[in-house]
PDB file of C-alpha atoms in Angstrom:
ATOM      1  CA  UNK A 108     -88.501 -40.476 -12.425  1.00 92.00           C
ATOM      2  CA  UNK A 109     -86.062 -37.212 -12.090  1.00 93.00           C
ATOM      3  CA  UNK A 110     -83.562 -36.895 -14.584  1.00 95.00           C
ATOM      4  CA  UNK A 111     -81.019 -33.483 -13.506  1.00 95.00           C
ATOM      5  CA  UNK A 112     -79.307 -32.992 -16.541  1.00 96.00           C
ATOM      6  CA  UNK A 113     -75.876 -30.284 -15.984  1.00 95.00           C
ATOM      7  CA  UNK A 114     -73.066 -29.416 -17.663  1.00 95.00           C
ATOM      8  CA  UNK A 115     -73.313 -28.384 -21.248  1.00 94.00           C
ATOM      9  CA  UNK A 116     -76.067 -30.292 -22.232  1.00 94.00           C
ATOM     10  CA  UNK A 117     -77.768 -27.322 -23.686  1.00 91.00           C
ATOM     11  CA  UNK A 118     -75.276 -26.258 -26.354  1.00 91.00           C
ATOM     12  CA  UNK A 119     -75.056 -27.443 -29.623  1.00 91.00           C
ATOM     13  CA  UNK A 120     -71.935 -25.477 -30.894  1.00 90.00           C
ATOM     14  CA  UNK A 121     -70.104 -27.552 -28.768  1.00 92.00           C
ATOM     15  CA  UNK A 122     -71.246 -31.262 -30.131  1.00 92.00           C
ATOM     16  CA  UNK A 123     -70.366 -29.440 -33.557  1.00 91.00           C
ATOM     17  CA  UNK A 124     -66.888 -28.620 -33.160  1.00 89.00           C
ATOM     18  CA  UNK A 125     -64.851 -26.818 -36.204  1.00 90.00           C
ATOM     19  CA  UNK A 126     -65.450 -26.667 -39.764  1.00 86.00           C
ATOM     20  CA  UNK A 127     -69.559 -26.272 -39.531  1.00 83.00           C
ATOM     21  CA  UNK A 128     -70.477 -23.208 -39.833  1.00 78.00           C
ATOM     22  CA  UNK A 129     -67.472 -21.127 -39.763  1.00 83.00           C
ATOM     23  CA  UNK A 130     -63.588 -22.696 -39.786  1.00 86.00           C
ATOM     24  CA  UNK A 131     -63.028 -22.690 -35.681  1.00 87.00           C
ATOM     25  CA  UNK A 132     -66.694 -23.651 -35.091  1.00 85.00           C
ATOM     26  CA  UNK A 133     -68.996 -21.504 -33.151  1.00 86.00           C
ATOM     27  CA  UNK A 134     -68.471 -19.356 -29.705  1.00 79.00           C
ATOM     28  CA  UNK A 135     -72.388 -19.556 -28.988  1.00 81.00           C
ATOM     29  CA  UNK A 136     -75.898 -21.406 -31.011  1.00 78.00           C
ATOM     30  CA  UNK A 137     -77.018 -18.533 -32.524  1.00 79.00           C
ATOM     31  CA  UNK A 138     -76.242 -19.709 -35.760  1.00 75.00           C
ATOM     32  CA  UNK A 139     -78.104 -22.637 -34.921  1.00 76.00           C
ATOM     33  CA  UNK A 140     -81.285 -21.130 -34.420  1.00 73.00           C
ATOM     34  CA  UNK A 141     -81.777 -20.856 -38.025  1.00 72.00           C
ATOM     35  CA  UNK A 142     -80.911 -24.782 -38.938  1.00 74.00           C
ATOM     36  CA  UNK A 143     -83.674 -27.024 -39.584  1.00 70.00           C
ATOM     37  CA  UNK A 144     -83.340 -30.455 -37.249  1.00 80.00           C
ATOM     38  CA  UNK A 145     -80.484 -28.658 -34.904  1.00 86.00           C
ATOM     39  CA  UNK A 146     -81.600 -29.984 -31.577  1.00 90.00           C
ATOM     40  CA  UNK A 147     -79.515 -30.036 -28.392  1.00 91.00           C
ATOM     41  CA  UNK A 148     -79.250 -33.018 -25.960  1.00 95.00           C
ATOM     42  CA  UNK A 149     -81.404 -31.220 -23.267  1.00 95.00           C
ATOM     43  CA  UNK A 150     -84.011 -29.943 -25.704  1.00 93.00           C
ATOM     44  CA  UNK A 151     -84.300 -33.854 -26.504  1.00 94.00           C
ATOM     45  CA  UNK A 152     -84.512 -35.223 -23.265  1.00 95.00           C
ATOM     46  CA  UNK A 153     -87.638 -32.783 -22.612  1.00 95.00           C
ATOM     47  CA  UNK A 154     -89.348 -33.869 -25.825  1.00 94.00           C
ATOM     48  CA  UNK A 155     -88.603 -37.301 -24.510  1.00 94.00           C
ATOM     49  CA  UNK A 156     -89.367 -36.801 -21.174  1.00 94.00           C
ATOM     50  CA  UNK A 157     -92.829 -35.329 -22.434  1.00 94.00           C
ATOM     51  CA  UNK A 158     -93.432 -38.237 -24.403  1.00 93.00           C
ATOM     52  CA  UNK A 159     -92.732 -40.873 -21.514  1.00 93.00           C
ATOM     53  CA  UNK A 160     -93.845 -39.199 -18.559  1.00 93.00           C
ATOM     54  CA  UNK A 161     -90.606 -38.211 -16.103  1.00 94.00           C
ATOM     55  CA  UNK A 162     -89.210 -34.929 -15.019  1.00 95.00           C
ATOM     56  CA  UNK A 163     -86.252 -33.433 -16.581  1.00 94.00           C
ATOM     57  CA  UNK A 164     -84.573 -30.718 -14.820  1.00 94.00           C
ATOM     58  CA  UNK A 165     -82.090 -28.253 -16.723  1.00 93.00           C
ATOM     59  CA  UNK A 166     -79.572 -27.324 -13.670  1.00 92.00           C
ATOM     60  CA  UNK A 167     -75.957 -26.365 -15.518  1.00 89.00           C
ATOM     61  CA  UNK A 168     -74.407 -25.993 -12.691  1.00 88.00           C
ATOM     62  CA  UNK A 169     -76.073 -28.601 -10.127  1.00 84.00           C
ATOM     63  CA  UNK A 170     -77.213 -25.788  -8.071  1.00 80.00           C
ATOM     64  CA  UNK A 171     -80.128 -27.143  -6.674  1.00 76.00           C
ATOM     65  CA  UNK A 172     -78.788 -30.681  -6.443  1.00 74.00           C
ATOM     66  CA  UNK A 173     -79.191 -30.513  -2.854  1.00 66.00           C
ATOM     67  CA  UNK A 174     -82.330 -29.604  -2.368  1.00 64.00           C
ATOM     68  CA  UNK A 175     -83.843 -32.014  -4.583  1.00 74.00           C
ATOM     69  CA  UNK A 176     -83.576 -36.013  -5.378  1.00 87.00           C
ATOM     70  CA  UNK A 177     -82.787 -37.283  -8.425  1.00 93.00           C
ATOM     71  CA  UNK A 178     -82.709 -40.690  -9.763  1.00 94.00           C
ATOM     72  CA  UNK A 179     -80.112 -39.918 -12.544  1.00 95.00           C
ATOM     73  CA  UNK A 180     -77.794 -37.331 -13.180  1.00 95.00           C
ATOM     74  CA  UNK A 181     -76.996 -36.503 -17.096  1.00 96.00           C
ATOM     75  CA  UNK A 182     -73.135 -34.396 -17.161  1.00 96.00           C
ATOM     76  CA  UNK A 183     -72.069 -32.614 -20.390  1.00 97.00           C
ATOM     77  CA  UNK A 184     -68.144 -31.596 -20.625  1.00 97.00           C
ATOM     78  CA  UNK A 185     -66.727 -31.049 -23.232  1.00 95.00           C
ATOM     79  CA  UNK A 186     -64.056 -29.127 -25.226  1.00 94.00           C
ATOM     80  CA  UNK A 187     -64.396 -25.688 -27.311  1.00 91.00           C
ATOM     81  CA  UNK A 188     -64.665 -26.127 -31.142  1.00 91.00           C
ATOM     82  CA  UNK A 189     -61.288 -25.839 -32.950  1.00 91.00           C
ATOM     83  CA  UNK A 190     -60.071 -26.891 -36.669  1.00 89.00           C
ATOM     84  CA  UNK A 191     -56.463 -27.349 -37.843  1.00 87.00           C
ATOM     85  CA  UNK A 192     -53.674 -25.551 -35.606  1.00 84.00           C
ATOM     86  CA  UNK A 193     -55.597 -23.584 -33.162  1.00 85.00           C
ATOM     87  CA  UNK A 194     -56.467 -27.687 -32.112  1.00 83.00           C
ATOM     88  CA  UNK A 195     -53.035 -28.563 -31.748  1.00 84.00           C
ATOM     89  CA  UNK A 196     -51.377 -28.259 -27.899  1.00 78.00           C
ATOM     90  CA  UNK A 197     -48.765 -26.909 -27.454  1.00 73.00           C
ATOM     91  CA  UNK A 198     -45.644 -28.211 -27.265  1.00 69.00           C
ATOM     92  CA  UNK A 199     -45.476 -30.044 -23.320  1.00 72.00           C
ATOM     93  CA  UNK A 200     -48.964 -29.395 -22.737  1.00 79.00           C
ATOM     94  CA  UNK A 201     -50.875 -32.708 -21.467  1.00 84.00           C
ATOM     95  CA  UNK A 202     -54.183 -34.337 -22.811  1.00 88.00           C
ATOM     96  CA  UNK A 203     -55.709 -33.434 -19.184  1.00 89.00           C
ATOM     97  CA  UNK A 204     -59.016 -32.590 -19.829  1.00 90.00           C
ATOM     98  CA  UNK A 205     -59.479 -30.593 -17.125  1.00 89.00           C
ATOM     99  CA  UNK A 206     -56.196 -29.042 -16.635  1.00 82.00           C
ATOM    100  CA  UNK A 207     -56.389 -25.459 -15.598  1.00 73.00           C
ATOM    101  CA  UNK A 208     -53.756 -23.879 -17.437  1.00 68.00           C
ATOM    102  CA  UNK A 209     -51.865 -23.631 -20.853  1.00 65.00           C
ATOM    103  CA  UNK A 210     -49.333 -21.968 -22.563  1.00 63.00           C
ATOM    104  CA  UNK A 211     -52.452 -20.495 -25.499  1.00 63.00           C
ATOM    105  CA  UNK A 212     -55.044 -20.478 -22.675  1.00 65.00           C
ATOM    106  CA  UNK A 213     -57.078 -22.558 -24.693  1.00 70.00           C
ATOM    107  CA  UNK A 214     -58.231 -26.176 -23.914  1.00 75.00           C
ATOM    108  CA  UNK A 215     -58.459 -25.635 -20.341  1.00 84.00           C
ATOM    109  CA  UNK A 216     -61.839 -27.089 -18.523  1.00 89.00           C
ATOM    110  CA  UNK A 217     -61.240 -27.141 -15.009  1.00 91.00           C
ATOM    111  CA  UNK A 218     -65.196 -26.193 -14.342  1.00 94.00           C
ATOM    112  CA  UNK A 219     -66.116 -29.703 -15.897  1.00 95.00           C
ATOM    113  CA  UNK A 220     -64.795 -31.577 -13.283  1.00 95.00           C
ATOM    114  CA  UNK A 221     -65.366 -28.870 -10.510  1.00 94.00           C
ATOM    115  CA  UNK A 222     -69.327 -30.059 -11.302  1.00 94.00           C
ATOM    116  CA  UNK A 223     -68.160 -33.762 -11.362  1.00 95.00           C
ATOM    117  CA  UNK A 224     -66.785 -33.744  -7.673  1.00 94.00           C
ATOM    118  CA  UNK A 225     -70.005 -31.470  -6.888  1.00 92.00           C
ATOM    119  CA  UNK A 226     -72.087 -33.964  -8.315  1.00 93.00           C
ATOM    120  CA  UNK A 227     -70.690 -36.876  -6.655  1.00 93.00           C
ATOM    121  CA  UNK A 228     -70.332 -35.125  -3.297  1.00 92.00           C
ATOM    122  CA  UNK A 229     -73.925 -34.361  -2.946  1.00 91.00           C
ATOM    123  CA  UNK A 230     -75.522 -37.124  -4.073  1.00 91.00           C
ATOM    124  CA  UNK A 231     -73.177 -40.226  -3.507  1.00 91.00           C
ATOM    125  CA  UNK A 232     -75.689 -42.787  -4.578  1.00 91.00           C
ATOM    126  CA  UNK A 233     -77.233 -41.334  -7.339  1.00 93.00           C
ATOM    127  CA  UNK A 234     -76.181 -42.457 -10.792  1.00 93.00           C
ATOM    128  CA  UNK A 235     -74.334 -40.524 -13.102  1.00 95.00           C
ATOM    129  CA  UNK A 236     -74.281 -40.625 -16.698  1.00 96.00           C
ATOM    130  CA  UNK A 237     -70.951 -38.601 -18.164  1.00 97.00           C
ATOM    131  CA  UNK A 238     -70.949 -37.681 -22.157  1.00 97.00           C
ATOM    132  CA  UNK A 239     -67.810 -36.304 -23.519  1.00 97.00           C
ATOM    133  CA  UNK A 240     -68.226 -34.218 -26.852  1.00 96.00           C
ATOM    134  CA  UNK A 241     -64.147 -33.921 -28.005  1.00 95.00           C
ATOM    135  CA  UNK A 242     -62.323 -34.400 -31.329  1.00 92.00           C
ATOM    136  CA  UNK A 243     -59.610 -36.643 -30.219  1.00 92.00           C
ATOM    137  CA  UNK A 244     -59.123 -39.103 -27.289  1.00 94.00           C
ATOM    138  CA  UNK A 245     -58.656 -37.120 -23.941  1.00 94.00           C
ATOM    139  CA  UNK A 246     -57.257 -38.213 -20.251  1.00 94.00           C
ATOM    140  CA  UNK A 247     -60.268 -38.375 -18.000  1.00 96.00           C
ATOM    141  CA  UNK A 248     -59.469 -41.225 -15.398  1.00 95.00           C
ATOM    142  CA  UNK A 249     -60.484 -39.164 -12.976  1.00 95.00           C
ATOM    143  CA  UNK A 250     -64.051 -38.143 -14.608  1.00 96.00           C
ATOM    144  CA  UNK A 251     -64.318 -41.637 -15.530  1.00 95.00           C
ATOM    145  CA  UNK A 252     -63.782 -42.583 -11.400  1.00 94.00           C
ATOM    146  CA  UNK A 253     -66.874 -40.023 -10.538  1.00 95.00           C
ATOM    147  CA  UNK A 254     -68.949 -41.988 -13.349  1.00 95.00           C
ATOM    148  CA  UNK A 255     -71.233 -44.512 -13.112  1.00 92.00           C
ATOM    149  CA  UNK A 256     -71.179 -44.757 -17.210  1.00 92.00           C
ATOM    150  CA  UNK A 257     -68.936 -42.329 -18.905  1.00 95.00           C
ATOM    151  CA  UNK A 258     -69.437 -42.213 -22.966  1.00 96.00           C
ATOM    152  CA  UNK A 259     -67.187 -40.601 -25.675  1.00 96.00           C
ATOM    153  CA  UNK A 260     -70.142 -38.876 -27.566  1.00 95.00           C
ATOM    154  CA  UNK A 261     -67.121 -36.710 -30.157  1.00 95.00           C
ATOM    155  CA  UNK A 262     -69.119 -34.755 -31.848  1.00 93.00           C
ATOM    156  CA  UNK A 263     -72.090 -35.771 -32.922  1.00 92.00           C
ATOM    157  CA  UNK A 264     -73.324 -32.644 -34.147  1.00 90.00           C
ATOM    158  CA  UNK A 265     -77.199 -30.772 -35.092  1.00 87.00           C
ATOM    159  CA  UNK A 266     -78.857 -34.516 -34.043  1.00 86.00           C
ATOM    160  CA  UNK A 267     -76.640 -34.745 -30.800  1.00 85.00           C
ATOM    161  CA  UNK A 268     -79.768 -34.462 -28.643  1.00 90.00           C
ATOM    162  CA  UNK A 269     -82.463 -37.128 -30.638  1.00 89.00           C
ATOM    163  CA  UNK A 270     -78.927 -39.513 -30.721  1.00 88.00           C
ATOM    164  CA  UNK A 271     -77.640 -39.409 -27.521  1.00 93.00           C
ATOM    165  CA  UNK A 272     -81.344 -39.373 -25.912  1.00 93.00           C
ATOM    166  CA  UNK A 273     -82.051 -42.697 -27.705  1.00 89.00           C
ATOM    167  CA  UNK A 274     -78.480 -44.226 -25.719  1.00 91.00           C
ATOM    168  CA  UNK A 275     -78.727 -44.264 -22.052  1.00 89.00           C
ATOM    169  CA  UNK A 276     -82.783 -45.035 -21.970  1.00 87.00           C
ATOM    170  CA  UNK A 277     -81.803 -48.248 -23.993  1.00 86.00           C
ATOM    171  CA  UNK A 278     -84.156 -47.457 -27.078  1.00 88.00           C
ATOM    172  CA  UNK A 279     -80.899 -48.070 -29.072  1.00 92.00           C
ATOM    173  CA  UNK A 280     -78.056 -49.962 -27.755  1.00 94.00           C
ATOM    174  CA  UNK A 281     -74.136 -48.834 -27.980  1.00 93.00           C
ATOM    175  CA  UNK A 282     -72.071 -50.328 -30.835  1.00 93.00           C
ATOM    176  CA  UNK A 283     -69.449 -47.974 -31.198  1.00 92.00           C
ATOM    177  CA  UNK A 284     -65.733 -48.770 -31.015  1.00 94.00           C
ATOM    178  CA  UNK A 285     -63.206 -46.546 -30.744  1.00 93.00           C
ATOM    179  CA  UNK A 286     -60.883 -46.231 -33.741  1.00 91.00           C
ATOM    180  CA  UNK A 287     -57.720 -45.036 -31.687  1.00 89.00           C
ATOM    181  CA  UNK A 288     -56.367 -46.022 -28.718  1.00 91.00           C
ATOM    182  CA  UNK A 289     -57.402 -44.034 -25.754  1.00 94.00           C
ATOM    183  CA  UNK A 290     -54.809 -42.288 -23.105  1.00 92.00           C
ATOM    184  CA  UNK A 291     -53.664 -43.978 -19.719  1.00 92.00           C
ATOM    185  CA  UNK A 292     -51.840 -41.092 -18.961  1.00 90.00           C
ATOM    186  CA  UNK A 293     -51.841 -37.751 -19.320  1.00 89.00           C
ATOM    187  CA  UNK A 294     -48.710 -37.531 -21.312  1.00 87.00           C
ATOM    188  CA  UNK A 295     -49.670 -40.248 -23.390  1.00 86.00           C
ATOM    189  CA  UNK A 296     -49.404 -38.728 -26.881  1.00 82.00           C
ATOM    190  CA  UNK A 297     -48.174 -41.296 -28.716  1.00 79.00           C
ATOM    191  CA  UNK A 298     -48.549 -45.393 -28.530  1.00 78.00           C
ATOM    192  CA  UNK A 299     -47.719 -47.465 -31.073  1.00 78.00           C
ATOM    193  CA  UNK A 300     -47.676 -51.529 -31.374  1.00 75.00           C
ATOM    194  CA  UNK A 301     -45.015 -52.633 -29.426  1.00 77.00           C
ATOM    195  CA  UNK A 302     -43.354 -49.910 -27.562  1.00 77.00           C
ATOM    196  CA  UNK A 303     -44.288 -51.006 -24.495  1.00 80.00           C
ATOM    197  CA  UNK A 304     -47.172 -48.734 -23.650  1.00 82.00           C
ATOM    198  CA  UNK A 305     -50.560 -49.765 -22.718  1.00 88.00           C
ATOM    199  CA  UNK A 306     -53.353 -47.888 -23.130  1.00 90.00           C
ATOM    200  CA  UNK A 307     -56.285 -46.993 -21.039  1.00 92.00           C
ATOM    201  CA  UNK A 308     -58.370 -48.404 -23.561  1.00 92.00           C
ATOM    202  CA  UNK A 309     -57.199 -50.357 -26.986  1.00 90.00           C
ATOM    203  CA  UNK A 310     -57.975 -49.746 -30.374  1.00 89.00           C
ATOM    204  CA  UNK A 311     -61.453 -51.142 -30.917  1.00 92.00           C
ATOM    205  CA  UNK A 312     -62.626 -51.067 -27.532  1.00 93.00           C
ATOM    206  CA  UNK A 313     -66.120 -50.558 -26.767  1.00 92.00           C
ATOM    207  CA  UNK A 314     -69.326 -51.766 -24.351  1.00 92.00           C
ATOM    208  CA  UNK A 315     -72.492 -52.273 -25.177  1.00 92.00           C
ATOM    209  CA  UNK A 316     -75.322 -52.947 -22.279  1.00 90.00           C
ATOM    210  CA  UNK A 317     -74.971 -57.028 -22.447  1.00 88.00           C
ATOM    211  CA  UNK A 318     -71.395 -55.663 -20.809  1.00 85.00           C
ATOM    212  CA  UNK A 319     -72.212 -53.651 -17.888  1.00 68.00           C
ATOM    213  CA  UNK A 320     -71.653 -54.635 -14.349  1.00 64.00           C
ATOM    214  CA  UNK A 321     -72.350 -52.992 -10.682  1.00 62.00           C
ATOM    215  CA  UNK A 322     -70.596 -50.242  -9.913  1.00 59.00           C
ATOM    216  CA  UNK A 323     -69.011 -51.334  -6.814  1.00 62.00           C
ATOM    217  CA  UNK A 324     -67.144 -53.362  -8.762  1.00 66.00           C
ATOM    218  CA  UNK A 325     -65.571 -51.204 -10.745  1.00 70.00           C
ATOM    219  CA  UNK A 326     -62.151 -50.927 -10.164  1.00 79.00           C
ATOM    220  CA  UNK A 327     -60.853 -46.796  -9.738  1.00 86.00           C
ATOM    221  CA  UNK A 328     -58.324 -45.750 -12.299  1.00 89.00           C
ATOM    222  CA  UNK A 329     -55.044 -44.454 -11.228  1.00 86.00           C
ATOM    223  CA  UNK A 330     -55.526 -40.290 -11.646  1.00 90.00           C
ATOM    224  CA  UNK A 331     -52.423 -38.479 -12.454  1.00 86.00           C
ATOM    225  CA  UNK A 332     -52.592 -34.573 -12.253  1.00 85.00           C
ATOM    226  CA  UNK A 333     -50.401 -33.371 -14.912  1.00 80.00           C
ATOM    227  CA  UNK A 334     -50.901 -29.682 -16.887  1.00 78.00           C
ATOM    228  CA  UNK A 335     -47.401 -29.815 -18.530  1.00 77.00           C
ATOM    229  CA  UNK A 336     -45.520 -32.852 -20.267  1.00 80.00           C
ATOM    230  CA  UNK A 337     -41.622 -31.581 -20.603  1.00 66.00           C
ATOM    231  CA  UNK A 338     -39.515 -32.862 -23.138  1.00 55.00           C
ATOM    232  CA  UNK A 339     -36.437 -33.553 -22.230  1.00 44.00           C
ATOM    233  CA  UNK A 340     -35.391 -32.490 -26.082  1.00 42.00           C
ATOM    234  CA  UNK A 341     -36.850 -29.252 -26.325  1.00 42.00           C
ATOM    235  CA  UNK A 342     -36.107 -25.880 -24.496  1.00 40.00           C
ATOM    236  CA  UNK A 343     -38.950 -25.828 -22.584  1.00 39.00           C
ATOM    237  CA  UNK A 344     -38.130 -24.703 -18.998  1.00 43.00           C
ATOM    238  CA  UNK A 345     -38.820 -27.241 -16.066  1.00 40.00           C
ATOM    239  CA  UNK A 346     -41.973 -26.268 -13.598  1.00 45.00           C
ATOM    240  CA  UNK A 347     -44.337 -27.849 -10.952  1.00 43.00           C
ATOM    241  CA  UNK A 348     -46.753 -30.734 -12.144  1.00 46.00           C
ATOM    242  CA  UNK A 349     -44.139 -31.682 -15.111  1.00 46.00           C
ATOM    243  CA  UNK A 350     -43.434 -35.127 -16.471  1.00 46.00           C
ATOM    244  CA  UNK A 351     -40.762 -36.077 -18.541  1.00 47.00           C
ATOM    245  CA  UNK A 352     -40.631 -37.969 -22.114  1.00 46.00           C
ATOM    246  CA  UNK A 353     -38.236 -41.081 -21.764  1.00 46.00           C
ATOM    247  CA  UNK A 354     -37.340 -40.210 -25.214  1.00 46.00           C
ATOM    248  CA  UNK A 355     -37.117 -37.522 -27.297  1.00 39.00           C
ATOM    249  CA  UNK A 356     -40.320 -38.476 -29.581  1.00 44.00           C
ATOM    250  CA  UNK A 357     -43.004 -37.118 -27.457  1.00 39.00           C
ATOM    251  CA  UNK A 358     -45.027 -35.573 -30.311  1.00 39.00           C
ATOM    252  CA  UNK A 359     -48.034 -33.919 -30.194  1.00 39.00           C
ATOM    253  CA  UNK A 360     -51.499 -34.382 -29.661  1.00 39.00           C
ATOM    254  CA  UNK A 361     -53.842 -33.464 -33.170  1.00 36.00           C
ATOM    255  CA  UNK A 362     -57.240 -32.384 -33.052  1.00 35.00           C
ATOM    256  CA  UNK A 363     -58.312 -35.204 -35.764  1.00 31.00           C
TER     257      UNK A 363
END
């Protein structure tokens, strides 16, 4: 078996988020070099590979996906560490993962999905495993569509790699459930009991392998390209790829 593995699979600082080893998290794994038991997911998947005899191939970009076959594809995206305020959006800014601009120029990850479609485009057939590290619930129907299994890894930290290895080989099954609801849209910033909004996925959701089904029967989720949510109660000015509040309690997305 091939396993390509792209994305950020190989960094840890970003499974760690803020508040590790410095308040906004890391910008790189140096610091992790000197911390016992701090293993990233690719690092992992070697080991494992080692120990159960298939080929692991460390591609971040998916360069050589089309010179090669693969019988699984492993894609890391994920945010930058933040902590407190410098997590916060901005005021009109969506919960688009990978929307390519913002008012701070921070939380922007176009490239994530730009490897996505690249995946998906060169190898149509070939499954492909999506992990999300993030610190809050994030709209990514369209990442989802590319998927074959998409999981919401947060952050999982220094044991990201032995934990998340253990998952899609089906050593360990998934019983997570998430603890928030999940976004439908990317303006979705706030849905509570009985305002009329539904959710992508509801409080408590979660799959574990007993619940999977062929992919051609997956339904595609609606994808809505939206960088900027505009309230119609602030005194933010109007622009292209805006949606509007229906009231004037949009609030804002935290990073808890």
């Amino acid at each position: 078996m091939r396993v390509l593995v792209m994305g950020k699979a190989r960094w840890i600082h970003l499974a760690c988020g803020g508040w590790t080893m410095g308040w906004q998290g890391q910008v790189n794994d140096d610091v992790f070099d000197t911390v016992d038991n701090a293993v990233s997911l690719i690092k992992a998947l070697q080991e494992h590979s080692n120990r159960n005899n298939y080929t692991v191939v460390d591609d971040e970009e998916g360069k050589g996906m089309l010179n090669s076959d693969y019988d699984v594809i492993i894609h890391v995206i994920a945010e930058d560490p933040y902590a407190e305020v410098y997590g916060d959006l901005d005021d009109g800014e969506s919960l688009m993962h990978h929307r390519n601009q913002s008012r701070s120029g921070r939380h922007t990850y176009p490239e994530d999905l730009i490897r996505l479609k690249h995946a998906r485009d060169s190898a149509p057939t070939t499954p492909i495993i999506t992990i999300l590290y993030s610190g809050r619930p994030l709209y990514v129907n369209e990442e989802i569509n590319l998927s074959d299994a998409f999981v919401a890894a947060w952050l999982p930290c220094k044991q990201a790699g032995p934990g998340l290895t253990d998952l899609p080989f089906g050593a360990v099954n998934f019983t997570g459930r998430l603890s928030m609801k999940w976004p439908d849209h990317p303006c979705q910033f706030n849905i509570r009991k009985g305002d009329g909004q539904l959710p992508r996925f509801p409080y408590s959701y979660g799959l574990s392998y007993e619940d999977t089904h062929p992919r051609n029967d997956m339904p595609l989720l609606d994808v809505i390209e939206l960088n900027t949510c505009l309230n119609p109660c602030s005194d933010l000015d109007g622009e292209d790829n805006t949606w509007e509040s229906p009231d004037c309690d949009l609030g804002r997305s935290s990073n808890v």
